[in-house]
CSV table of C-alpha atoms in Angstrom, one decimal:
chain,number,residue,atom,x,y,z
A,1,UNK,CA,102.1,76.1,104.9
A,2,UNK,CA,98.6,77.1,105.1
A,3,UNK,CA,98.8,80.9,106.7
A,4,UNK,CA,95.8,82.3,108.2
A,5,UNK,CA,95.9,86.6,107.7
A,6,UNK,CA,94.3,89.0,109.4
A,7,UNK,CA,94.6,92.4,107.1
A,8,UNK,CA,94.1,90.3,104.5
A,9,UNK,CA,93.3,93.2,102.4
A,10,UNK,CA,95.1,96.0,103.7
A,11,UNK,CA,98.2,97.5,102.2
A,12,UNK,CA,100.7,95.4,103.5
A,13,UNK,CA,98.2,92.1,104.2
A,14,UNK,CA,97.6,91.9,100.4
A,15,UNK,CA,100.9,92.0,99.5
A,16,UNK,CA,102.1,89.3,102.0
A,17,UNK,CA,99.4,86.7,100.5
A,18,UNK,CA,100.6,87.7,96.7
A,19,UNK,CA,103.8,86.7,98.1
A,20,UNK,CA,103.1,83.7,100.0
A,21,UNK,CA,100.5,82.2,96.9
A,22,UNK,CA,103.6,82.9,94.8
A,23,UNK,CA,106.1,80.6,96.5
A,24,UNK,CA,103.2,77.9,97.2
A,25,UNK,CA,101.8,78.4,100.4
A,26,UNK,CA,97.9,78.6,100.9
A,27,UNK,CA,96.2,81.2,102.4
A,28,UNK,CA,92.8,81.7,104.3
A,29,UNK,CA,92.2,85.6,104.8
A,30,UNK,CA,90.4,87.1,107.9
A,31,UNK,CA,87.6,89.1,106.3
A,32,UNK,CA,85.2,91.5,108.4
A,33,UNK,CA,82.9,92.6,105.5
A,34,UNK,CA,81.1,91.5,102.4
A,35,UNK,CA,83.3,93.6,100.4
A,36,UNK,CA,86.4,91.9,102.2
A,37,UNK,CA,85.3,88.8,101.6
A,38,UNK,CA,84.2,89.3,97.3
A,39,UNK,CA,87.6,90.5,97.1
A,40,UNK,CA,89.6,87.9,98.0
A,41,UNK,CA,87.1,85.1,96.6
A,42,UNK,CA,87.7,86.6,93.2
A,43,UNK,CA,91.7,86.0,93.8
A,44,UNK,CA,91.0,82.3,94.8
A,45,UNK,CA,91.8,82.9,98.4
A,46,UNK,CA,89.8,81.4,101.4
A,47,UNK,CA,87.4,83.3,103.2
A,48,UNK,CA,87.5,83.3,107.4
A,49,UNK,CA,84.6,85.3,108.4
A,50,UNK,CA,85.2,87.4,111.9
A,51,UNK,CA,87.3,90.6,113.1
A,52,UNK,CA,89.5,91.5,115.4
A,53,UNK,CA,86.3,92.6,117.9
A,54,UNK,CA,85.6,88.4,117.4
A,55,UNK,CA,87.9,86.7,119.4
A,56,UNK,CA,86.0,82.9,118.9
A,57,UNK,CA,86.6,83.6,115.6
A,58,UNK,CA,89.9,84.7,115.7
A,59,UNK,CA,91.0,81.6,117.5
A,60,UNK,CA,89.3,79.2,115.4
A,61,UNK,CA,91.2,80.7,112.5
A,62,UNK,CA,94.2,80.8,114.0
A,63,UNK,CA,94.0,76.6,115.3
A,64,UNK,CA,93.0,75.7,111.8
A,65,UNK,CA,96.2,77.0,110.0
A,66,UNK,CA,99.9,76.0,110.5
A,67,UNK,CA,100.8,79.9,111.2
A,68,UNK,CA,99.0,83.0,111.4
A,69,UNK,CA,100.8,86.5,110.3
A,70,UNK,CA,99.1,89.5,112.0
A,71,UNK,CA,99.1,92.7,109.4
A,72,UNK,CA,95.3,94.0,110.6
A,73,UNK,CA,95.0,97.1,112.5
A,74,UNK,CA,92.3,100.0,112.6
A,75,UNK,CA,94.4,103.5,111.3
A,76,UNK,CA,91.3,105.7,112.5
A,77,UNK,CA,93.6,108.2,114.8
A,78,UNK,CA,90.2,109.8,116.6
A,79,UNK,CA,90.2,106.3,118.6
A,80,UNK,CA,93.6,105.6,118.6
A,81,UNK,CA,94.0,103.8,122.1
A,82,UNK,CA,90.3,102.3,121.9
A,83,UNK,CA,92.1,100.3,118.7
A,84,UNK,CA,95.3,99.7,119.9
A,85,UNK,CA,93.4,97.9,123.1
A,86,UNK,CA,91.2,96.0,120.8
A,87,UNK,CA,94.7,94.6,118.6
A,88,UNK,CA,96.4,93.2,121.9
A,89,UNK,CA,93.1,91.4,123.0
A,90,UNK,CA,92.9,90.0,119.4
A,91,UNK,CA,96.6,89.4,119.6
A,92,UNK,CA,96.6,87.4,123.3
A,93,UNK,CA,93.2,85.3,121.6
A,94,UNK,CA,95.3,84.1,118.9
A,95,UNK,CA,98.6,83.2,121.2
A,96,UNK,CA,96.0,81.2,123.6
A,97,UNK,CA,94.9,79.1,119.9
A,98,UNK,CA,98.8,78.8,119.3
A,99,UNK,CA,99.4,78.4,122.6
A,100,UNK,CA,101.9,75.2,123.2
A,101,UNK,CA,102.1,74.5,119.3
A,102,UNK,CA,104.9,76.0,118.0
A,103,UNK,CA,103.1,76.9,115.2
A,104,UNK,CA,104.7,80.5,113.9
A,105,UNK,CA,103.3,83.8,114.2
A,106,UNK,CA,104.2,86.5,112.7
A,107,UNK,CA,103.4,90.1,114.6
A,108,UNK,CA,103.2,93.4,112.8
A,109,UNK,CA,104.7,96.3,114.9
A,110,UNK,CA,107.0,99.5,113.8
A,111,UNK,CA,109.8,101.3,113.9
A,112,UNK,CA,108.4,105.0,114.6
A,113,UNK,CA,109.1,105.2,118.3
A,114,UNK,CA,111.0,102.9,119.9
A,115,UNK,CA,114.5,105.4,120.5
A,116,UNK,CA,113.5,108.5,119.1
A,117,UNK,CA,116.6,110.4,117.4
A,118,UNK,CA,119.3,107.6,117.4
A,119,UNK,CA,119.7,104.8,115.1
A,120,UNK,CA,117.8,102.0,115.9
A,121,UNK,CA,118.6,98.0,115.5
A,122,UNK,CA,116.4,95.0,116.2
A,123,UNK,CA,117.8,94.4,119.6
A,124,UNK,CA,116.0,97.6,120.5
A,125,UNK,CA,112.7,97.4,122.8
A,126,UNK,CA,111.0,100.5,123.4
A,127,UNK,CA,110.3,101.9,126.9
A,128,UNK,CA,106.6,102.5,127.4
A,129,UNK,CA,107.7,105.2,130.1
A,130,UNK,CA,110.3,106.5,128.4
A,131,UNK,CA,108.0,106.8,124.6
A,132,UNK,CA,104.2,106.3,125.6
A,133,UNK,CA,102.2,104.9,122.9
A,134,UNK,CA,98.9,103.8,122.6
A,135,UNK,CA,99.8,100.3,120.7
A,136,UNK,CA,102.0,97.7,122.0
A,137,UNK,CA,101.5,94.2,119.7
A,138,UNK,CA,105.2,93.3,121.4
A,139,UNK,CA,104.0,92.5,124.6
A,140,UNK,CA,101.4,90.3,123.0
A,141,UNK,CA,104.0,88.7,121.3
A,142,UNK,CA,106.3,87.9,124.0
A,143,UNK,CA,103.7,87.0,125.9
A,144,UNK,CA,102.5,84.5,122.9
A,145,UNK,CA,106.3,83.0,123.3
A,146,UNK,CA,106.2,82.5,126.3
A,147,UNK,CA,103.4,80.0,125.6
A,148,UNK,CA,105.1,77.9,123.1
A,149,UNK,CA,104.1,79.9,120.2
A,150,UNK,CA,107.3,80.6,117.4
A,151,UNK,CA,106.7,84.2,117.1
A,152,UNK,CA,108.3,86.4,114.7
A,153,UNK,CA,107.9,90.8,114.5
A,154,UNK,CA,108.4,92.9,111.8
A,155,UNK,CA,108.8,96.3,112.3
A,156,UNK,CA,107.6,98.5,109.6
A,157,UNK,CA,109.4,101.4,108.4
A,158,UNK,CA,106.6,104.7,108.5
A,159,UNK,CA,106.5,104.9,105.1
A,160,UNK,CA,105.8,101.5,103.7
A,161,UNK,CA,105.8,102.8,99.5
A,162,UNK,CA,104.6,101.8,96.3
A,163,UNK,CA,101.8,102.5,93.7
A,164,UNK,CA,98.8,102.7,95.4
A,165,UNK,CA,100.4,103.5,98.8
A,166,UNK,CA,97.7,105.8,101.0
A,167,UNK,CA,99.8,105.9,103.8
A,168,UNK,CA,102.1,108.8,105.2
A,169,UNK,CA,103.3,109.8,102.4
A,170,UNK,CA,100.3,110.6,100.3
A,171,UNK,CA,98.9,112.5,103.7
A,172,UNK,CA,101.6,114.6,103.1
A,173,UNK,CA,101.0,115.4,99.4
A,174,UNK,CA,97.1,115.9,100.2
A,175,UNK,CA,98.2,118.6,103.2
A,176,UNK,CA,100.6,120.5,100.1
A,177,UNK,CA,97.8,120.3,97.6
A,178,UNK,CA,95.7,122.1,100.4
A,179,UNK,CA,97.6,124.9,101.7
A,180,UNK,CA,99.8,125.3,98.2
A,181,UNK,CA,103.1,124.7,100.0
A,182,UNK,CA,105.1,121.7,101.0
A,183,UNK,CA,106.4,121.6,104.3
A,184,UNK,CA,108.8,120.4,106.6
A,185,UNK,CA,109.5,121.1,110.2
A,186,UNK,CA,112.7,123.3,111.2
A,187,UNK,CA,115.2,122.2,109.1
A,188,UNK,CA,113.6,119.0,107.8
A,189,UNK,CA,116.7,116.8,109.3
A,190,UNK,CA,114.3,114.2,111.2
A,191,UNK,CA,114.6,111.2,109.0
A,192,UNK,CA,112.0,108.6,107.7
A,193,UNK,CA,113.0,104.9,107.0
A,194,UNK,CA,111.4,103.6,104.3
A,195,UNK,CA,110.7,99.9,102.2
A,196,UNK,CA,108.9,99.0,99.3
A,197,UNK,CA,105.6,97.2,100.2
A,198,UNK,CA,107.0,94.0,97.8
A,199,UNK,CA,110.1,93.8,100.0
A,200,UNK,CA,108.2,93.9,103.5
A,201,UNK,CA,105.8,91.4,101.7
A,202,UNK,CA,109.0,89.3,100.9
A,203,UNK,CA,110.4,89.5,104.5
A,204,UNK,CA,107.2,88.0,105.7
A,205,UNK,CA,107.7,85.3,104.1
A,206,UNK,CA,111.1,84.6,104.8
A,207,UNK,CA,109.7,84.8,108.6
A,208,UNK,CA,107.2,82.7,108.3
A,209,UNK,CA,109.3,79.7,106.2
A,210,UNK,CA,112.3,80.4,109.0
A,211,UNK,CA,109.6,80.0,112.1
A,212,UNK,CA,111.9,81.2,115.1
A,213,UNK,CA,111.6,80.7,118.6
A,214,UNK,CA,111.5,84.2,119.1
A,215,UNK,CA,112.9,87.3,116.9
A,216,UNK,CA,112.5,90.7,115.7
A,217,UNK,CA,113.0,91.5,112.0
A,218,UNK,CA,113.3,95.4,110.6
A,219,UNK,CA,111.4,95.9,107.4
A,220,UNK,CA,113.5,99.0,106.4
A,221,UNK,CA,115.1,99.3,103.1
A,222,UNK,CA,116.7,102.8,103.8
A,223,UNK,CA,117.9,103.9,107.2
A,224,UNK,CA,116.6,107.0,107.5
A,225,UNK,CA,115.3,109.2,104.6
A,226,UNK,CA,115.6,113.5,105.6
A,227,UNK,CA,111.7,114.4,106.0
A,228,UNK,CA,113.0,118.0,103.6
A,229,UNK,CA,114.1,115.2,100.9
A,230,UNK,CA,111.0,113.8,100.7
A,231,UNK,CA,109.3,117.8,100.7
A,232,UNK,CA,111.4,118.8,98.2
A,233,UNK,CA,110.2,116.4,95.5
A,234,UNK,CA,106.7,117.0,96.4
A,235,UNK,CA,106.9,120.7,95.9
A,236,UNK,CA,108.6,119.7,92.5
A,237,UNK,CA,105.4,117.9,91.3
A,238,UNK,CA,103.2,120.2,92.3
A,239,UNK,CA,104.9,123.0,91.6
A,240,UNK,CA,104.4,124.8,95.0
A,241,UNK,CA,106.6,126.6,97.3
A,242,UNK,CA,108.7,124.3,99.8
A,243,UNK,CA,108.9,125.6,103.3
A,244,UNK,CA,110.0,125.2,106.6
A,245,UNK,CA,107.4,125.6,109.3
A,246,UNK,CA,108.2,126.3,113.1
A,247,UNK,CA,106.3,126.7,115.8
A,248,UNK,CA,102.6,127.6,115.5
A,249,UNK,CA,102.9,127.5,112.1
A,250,UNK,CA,103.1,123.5,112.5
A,251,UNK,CA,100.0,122.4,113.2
A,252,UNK,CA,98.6,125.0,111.1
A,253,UNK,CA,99.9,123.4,108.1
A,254,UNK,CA,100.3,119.0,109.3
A,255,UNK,CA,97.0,119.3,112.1
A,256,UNK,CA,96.7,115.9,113.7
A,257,UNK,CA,99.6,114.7,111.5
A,258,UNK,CA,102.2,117.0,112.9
A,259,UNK,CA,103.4,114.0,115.6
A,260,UNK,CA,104.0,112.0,112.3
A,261,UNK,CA,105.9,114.5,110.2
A,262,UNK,CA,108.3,115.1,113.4
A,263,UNK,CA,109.2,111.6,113.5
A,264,UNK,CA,113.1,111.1,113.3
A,265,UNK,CA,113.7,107.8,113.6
A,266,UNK,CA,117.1,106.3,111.5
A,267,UNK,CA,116.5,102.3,111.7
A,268,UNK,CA,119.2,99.7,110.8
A,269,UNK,CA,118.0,96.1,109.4
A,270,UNK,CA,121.3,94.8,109.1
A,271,UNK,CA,120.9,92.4,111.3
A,272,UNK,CA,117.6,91.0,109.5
A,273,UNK,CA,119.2,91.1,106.3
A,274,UNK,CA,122.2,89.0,107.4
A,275,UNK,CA,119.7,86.3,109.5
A,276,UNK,CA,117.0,85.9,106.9
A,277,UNK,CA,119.3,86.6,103.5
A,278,UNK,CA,116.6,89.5,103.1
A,279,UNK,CA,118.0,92.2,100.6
A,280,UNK,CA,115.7,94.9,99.5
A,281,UNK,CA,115.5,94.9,95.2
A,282,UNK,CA,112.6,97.6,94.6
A,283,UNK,CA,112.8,101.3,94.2
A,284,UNK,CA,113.6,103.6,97.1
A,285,UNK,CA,111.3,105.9,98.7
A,286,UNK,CA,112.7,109.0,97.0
A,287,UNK,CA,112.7,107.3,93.5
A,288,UNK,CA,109.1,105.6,94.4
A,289,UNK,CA,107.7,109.3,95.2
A,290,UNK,CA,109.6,110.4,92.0
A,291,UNK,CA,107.8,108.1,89.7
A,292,UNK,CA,104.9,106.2,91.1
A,293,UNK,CA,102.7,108.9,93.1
A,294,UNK,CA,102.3,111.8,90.7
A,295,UNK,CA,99.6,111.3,87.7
């Protein structure tokens, strides 16, 4: 199939199109600078010029490939809602180009939020009332189903690992290296799921080549990894003190990234793995942050 990507190359977006080049689909990537553009010209990969402000552009993008997967979204946290409003009007642009197709698109959404505290499974849909959050790319996608597009999500795990990761996990190695301790909250039970970005990349294939009427797909390799697990090896490396933190003492040490060391959100893929034959092969987070983010 010829894919269009937005995120072409983010973290996870890059990945996906090693991936799909690998088993012989083409790719165009959506690229928003000159720098974005170079750097997928020198991998061979097709340049769409635009953004996700550019809806014309994301439309013709989208009617000129047989499927688009959505990894792009702007992480700047100081204008949090502003971006998540700007993904679902790039979202419902691209199910209008799809719309009456059935060509496949594949929606990037997490894990994070959706039932807080008990294990989650992909029949899960989180309650806006019950756990605001700013971003919402589901109800672009259901509403891009309901208008004959073959839409897949994937739900990223929070930490999405690997060499080169400059996600979650390195924030919290950057905040030890700063205040000389690595920290968890209370008793650091609240547990991360985690994947390797070259099995999410995999399962976005496997998506896109299965091109559903409508499902929802768990990138998560590990259920739920304890948040003190994850502090302990940290302190290892650096050889600082590992702590808990309570109280005020929380947003002293995490600031703006104490929501996100709080999460505690255990997430099943079973189901994903049994409909797609989708069986993560790479390292775990814990052996990952053992080996891959410490020079």
């Amino acid at each position: 199939m010829r894919a269009f990507v937005t995120g072409a190359t983010g973290w996870v977006g890059s990945a996906v199109i090693e991936e799909l080049l690998a088993a012989g689909h083409s790719v165009t990537g959506l690229a928003r600078s000159e720098a974005a553009a170079a750097a997928l010209t020198s991998r061979g990969i097709a340049v769409h010029r635009g953004s996700l402000e550019d809806l014309e552009s994301l439309q013709a993008g989208a009617a000129a490939a047989d499927a688009v997967i959505h990894t792009a979204f702007n992480h700047d946290f100081s204008r949090f809602a502003e971006n998540g409003a700007v993904e679902q009007r790039a979202l419902d642009a691209i199910g209008s180009a799809l719309a009456g197709t059935g060509k496949p698109l594949i929606v990037t959404s997490g894990v994070a939020l959706i039932a807080p505290g008990r294990l989650v499974t992909e029949d899960d849909v989180r309650d806006p009332d019950a756990v605001p959050f700013p971003r919402n790319p589901e109800s672009a996608a259901l509403a891009a189903a309901a208008r004959g597009v073959r839409v897949s999500v994937i739900r990223l795990a929070p930490s999405v690992h690997g060499k080169g990761d400059h996600g979650f996990v390195p924030i919290v190695i950057g905040l030890a290296r700063e205040h000389g301790v690595s920290a968890y909250i209370g008793e650091g039970n609240n547990r991360w799921p985690g994947v390797h970005r070259r099995d999410a990349a995999r399962l976005y294939r496997l998506a896109l080549e299965r091109a559903a009427e409508y499902a929802v797909y768990h990138a998560v390799a590990e259920e739920g990894v304890p948040f003190r697990k994850i502090a302990d090896i940290i302190g290892r490396h650096l050889n600082v003190p590992v702590v808990s933190v309570t109280g005020d003492k929380v947003g002293a040490h995490f600031g703006w990234f104490a929501h996100f060391a709080h999460i505690d959100a255990p997430t099943s893929s079973a189901k994903t793995q049994q409909a797609l034959a989708w069986h993560p092969t790479e390292p775990s987070l814990l052996e990952d942050l053992d080996e891959a983010y410490f020079p």
